[in-house]
PDB file of C-alpha atoms in Angstrom:
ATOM      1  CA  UNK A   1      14.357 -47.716 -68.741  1.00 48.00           C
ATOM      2  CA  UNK A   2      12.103 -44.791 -67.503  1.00 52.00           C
ATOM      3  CA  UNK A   3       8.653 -44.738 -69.328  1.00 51.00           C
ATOM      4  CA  UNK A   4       7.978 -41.259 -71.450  1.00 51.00           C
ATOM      5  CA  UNK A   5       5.341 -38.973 -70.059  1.00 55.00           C
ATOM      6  CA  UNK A   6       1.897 -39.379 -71.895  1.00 65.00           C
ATOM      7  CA  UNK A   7       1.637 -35.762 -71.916  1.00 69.00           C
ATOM      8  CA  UNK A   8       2.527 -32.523 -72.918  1.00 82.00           C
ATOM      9  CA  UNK A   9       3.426 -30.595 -69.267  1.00 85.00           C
ATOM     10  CA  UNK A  10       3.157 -27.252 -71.501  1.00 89.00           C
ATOM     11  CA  UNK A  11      -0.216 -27.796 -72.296  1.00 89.00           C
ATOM     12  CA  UNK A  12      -0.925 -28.932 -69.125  1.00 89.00           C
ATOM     13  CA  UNK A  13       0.138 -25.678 -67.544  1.00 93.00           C
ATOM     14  CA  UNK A  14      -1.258 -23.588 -69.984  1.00 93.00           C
ATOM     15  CA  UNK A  15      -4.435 -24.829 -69.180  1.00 92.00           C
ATOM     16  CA  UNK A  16      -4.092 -24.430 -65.512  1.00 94.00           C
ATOM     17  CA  UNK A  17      -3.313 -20.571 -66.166  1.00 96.00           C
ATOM     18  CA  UNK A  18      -7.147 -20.319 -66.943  1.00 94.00           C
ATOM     19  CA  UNK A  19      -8.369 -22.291 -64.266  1.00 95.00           C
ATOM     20  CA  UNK A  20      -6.243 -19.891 -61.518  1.00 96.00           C
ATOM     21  CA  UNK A  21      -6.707 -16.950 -63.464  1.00 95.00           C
ATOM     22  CA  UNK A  22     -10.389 -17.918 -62.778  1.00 94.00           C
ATOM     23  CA  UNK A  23     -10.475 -18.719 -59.599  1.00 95.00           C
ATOM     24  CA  UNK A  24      -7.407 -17.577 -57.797  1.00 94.00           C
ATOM     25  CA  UNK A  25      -5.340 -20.417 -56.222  1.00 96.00           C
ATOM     26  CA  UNK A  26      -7.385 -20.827 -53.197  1.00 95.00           C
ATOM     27  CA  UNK A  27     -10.587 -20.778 -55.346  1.00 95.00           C
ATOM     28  CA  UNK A  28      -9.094 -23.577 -57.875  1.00 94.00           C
ATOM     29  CA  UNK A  29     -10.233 -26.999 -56.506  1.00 92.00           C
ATOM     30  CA  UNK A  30      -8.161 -29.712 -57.324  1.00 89.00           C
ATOM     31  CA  UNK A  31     -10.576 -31.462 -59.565  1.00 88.00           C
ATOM     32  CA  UNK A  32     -11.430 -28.704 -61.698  1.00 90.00           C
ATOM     33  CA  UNK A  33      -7.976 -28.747 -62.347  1.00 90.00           C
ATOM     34  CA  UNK A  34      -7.618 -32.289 -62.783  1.00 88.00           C
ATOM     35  CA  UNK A  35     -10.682 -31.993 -65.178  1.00 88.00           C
ATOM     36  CA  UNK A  36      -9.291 -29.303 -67.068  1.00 87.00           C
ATOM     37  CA  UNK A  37      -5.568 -30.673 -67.725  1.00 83.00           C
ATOM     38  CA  UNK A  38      -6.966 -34.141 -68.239  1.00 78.00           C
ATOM     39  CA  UNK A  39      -4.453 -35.677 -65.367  1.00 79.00           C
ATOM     40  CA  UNK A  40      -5.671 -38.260 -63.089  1.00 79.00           C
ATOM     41  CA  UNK A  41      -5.557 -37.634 -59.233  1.00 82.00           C
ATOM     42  CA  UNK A  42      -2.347 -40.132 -58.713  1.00 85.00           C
ATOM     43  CA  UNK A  43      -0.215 -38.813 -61.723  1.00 82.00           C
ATOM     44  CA  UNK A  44      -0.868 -34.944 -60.692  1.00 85.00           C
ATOM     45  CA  UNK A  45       0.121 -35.977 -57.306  1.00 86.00           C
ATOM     46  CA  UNK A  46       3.714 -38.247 -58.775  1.00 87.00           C
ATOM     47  CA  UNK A  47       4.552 -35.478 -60.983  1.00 87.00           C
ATOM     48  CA  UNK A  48       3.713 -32.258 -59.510  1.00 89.00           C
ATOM     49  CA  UNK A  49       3.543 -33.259 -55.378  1.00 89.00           C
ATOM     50  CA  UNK A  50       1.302 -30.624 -54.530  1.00 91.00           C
ATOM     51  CA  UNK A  51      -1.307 -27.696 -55.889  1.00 93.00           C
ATOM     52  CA  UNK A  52       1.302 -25.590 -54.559  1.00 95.00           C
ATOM     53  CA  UNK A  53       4.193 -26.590 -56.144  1.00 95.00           C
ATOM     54  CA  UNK A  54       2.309 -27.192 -59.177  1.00 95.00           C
ATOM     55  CA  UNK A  55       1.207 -23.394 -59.176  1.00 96.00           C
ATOM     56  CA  UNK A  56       4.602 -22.841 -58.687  1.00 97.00           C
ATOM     57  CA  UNK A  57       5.181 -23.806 -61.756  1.00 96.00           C
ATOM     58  CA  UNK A  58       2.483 -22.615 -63.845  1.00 97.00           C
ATOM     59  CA  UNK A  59       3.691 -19.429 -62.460  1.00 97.00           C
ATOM     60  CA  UNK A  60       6.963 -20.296 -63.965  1.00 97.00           C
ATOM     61  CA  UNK A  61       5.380 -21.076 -67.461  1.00 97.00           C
ATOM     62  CA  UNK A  62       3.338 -17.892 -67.546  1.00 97.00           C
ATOM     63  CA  UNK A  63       6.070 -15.894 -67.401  1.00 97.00           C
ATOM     64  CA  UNK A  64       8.120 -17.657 -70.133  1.00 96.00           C
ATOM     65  CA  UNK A  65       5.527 -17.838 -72.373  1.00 96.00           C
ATOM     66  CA  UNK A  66       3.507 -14.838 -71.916  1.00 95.00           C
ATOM     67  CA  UNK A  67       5.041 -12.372 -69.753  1.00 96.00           C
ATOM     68  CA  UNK A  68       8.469 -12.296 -71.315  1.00 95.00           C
ATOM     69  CA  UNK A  69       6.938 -12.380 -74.995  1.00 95.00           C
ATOM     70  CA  UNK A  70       5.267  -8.674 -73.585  1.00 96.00           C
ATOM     71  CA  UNK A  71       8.489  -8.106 -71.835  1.00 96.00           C
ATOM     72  CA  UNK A  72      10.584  -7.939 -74.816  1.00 96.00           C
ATOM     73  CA  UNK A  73       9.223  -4.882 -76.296  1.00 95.00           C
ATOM     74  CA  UNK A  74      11.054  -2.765 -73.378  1.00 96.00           C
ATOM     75  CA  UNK A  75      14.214  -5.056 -73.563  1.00 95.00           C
ATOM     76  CA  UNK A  76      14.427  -3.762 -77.427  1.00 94.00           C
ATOM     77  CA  UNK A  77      14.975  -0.647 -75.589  1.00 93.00           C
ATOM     78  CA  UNK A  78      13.538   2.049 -78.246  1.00 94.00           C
ATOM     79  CA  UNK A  79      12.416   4.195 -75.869  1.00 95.00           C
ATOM     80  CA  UNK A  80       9.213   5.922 -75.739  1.00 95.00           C
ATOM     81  CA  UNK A  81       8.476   3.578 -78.488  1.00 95.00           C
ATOM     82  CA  UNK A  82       9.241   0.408 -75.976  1.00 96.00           C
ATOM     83  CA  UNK A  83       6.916   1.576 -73.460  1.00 95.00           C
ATOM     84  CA  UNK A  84       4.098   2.373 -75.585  1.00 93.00           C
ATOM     85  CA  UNK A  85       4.167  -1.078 -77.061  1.00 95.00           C
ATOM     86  CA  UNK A  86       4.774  -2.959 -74.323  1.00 95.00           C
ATOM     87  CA  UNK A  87       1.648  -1.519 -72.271  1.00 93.00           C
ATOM     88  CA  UNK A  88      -0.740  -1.870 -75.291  1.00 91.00           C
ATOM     89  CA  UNK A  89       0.176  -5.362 -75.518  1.00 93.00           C
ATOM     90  CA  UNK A  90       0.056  -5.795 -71.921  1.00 93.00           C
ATOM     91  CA  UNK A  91      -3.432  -4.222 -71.705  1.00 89.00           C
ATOM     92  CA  UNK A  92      -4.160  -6.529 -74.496  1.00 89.00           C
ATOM     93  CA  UNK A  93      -3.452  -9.426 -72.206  1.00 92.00           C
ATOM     94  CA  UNK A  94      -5.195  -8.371 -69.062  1.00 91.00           C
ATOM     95  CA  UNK A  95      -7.979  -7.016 -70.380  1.00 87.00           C
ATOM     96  CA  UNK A  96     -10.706  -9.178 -68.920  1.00 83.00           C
ATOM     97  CA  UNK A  97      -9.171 -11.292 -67.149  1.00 88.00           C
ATOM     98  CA  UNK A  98      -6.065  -9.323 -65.187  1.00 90.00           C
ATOM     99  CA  UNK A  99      -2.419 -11.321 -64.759  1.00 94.00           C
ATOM    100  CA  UNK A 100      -1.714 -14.284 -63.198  1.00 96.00           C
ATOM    101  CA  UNK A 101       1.298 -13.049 -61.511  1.00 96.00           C
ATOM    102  CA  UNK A 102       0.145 -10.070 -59.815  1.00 94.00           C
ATOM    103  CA  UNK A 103      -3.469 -11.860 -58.830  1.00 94.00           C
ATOM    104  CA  UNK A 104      -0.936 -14.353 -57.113  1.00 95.00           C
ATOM    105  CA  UNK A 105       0.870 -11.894 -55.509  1.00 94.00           C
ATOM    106  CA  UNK A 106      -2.533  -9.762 -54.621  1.00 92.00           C
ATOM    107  CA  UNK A 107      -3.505 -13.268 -52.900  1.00 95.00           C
ATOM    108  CA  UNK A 108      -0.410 -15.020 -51.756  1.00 95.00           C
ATOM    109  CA  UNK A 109       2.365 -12.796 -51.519  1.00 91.00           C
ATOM    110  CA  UNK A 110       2.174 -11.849 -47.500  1.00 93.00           C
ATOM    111  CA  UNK A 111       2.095 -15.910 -46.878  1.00 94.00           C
ATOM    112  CA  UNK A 112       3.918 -17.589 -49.756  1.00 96.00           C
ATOM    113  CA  UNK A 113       7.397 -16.739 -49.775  1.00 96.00           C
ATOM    114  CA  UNK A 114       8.355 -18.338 -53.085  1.00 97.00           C
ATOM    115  CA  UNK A 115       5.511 -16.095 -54.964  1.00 96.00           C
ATOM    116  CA  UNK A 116       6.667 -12.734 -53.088  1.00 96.00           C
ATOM    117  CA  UNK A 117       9.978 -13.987 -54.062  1.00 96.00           C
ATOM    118  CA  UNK A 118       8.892 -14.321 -58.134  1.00 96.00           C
ATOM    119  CA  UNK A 119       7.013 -11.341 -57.991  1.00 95.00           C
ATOM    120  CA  UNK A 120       9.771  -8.800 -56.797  1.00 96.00           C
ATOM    121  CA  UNK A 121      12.426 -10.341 -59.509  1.00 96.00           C
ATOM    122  CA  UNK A 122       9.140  -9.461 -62.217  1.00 95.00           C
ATOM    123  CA  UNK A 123       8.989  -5.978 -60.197  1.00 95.00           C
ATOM    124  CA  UNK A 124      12.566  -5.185 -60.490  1.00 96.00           C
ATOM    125  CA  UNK A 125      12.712  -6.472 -64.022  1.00 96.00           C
ATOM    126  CA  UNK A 126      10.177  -4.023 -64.701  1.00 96.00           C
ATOM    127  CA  UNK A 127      11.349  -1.363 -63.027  1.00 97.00           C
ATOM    128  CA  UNK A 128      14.816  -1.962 -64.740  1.00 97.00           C
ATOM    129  CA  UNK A 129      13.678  -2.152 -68.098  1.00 97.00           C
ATOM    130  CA  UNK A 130      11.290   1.155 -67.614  1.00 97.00           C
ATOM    131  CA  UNK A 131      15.204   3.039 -66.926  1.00 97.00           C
ATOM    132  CA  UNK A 132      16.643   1.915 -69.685  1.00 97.00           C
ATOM    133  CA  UNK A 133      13.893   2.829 -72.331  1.00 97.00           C
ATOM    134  CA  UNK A 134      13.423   6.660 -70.576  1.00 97.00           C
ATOM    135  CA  UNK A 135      17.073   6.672 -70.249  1.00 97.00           C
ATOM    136  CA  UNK A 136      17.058   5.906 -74.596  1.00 97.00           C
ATOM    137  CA  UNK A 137      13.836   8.033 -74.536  1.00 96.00           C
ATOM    138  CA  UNK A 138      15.158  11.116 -72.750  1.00 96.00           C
ATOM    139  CA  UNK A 139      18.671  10.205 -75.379  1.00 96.00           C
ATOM    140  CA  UNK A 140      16.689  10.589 -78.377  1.00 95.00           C
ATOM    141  CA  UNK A 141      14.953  13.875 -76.829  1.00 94.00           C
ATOM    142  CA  UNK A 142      11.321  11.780 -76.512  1.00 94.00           C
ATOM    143  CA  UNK A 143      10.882  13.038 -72.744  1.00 94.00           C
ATOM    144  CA  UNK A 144      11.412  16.299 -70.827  1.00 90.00           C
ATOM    145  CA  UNK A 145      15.063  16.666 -70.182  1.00 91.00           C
ATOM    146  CA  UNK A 146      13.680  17.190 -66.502  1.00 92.00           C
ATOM    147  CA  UNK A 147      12.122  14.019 -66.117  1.00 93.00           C
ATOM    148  CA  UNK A 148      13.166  12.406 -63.185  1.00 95.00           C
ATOM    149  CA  UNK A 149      13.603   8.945 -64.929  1.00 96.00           C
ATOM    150  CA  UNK A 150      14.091   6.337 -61.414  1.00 96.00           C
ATOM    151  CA  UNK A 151      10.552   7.796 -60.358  1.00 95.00           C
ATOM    152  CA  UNK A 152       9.026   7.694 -63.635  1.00 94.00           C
ATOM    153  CA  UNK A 153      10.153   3.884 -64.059  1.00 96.00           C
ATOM    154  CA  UNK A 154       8.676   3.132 -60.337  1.00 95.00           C
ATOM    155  CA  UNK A 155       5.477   4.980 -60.982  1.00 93.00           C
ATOM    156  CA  UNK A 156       5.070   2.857 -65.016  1.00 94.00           C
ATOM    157  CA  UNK A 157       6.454  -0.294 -62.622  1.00 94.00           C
ATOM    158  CA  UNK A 158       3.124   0.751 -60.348  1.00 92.00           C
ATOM    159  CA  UNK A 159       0.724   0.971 -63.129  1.00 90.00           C
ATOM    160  CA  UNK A 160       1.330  -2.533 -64.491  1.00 91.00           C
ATOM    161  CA  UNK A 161       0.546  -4.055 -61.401  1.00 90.00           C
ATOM    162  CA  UNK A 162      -2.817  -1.434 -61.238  1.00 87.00           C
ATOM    163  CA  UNK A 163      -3.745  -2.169 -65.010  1.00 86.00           C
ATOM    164  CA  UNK A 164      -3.624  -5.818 -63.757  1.00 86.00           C
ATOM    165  CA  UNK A 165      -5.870  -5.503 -61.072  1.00 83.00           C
ATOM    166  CA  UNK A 166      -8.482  -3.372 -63.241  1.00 81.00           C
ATOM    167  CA  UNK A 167      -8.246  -5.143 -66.036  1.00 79.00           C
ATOM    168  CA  UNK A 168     -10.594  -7.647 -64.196  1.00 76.00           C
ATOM    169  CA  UNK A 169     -13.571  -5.109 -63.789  1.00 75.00           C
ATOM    170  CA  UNK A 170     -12.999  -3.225 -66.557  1.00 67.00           C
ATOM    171  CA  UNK A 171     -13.835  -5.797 -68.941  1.00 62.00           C
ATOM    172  CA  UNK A 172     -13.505  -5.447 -72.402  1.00 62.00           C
ATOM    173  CA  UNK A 173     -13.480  -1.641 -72.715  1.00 62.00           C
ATOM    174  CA  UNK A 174     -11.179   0.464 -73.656  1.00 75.00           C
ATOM    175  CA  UNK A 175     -10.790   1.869 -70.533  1.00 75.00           C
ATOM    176  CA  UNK A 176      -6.965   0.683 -70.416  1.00 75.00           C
ATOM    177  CA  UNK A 177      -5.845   2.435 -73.484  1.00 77.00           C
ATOM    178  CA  UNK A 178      -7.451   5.390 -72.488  1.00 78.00           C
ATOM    179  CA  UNK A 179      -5.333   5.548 -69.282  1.00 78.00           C
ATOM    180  CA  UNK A 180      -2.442   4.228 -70.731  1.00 79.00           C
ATOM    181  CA  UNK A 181      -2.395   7.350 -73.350  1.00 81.00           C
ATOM    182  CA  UNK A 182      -3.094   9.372 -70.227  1.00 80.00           C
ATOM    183  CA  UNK A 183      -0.328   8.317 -68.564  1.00 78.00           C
ATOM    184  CA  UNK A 184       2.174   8.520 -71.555  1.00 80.00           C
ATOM    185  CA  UNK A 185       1.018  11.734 -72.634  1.00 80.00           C
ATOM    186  CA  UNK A 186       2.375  13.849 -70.313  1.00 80.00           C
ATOM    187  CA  UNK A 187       6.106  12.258 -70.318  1.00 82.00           C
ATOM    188  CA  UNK A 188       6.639  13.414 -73.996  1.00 83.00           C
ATOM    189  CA  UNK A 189       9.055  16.066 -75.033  1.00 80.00           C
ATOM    190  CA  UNK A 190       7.426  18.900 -77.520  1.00 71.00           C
ATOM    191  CA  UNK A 191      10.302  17.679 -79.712  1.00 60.00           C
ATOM    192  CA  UNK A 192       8.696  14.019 -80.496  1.00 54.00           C
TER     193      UNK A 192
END
């Protein structure tokens, strides 16, 4: 009979998130992350194989237990409504510190197939999701009947990937919201 794990892999990854939001991947030394997860050397290397497989899958958990929770506000599909709330609680979880995915796909994603791969599925998604709320917003007369909605979607789509990347030097200001009204602004209808 196979022996139970004596650990919790979620907890595990979850702490790895910090260490590569940190450092990057090629910055994160294997025994910080050792250190900080509380593996040993030989289990990280039966379990996981490799630091790049094993990024593959804290890659994996960030999105299921972050990015999707943030995600959800556009698949509710309320419109305007969606995208409001889904940037101000994205900006909530960059600020500082920026988003795992894209700083993986800022670093990796000309050499590392697999993370270009991941990060063009979260790009689509994105962009997908950004239709179908201006398609609900220009519906409920929320946006300018002229609003051409598959640009709109690509340049919101653009934007998350920017907020992530500024959310590292920006800090903790409010820099974020203030572009994020800026850029929603200008999409509404006089009618909402």
């Amino acid at each position: 009979m196979p022996r139970k794990a004596q650990y919790n892999l979620d907890a595990i990854l979850t702490q790895a998130i910090d260490v590569f939001l940190e450092h990057g991947y090629h910055g994160a030394i294997m025994d910080e992350i050792i250190a900080r997860t509380e593996f040993n050397r030989r289990g990280f290397y039966l379990e996981f194989g490799s630091k790049q497989t094993f990024l593959y899958m804290v890659l994996s958990h960030y999105q299921q237990h972050h990015l999707s929770k943030i995600m959800q506000h556009l698949e509710s599909n309320q419109g305007l409504d969606s995208i409001s709330q889904f940037f101000s609680e994205y900006v909530t979880h960059v600020k500082g510190k920026g988003c795992l995915l894209i700083n993986c796909i800022t670093e990796l994603g000309f050499d590392d197939q697999k993370v270009r791969e991941v990060g063009r599925h979260y790009l689509d998604r994105l962009q997908i999701d950004f239709i179908g709320c201006l398609e609900k917003a220009m519906s409920l007369g929320q946006i300018h009947a002229s609003t051409n909605i598959e640009s709109t979607a690509l340049q919101l789509t653009s934007y998350v990937q920017g907020f992530a990347v500024n959310a590292v030097l920006a800090g903790d200001t409010d820099e974020l919201q203030l572009a994020t009204q800026a850029l929603l602004g200008p999409l509404q209808s006089n009618n909402s």
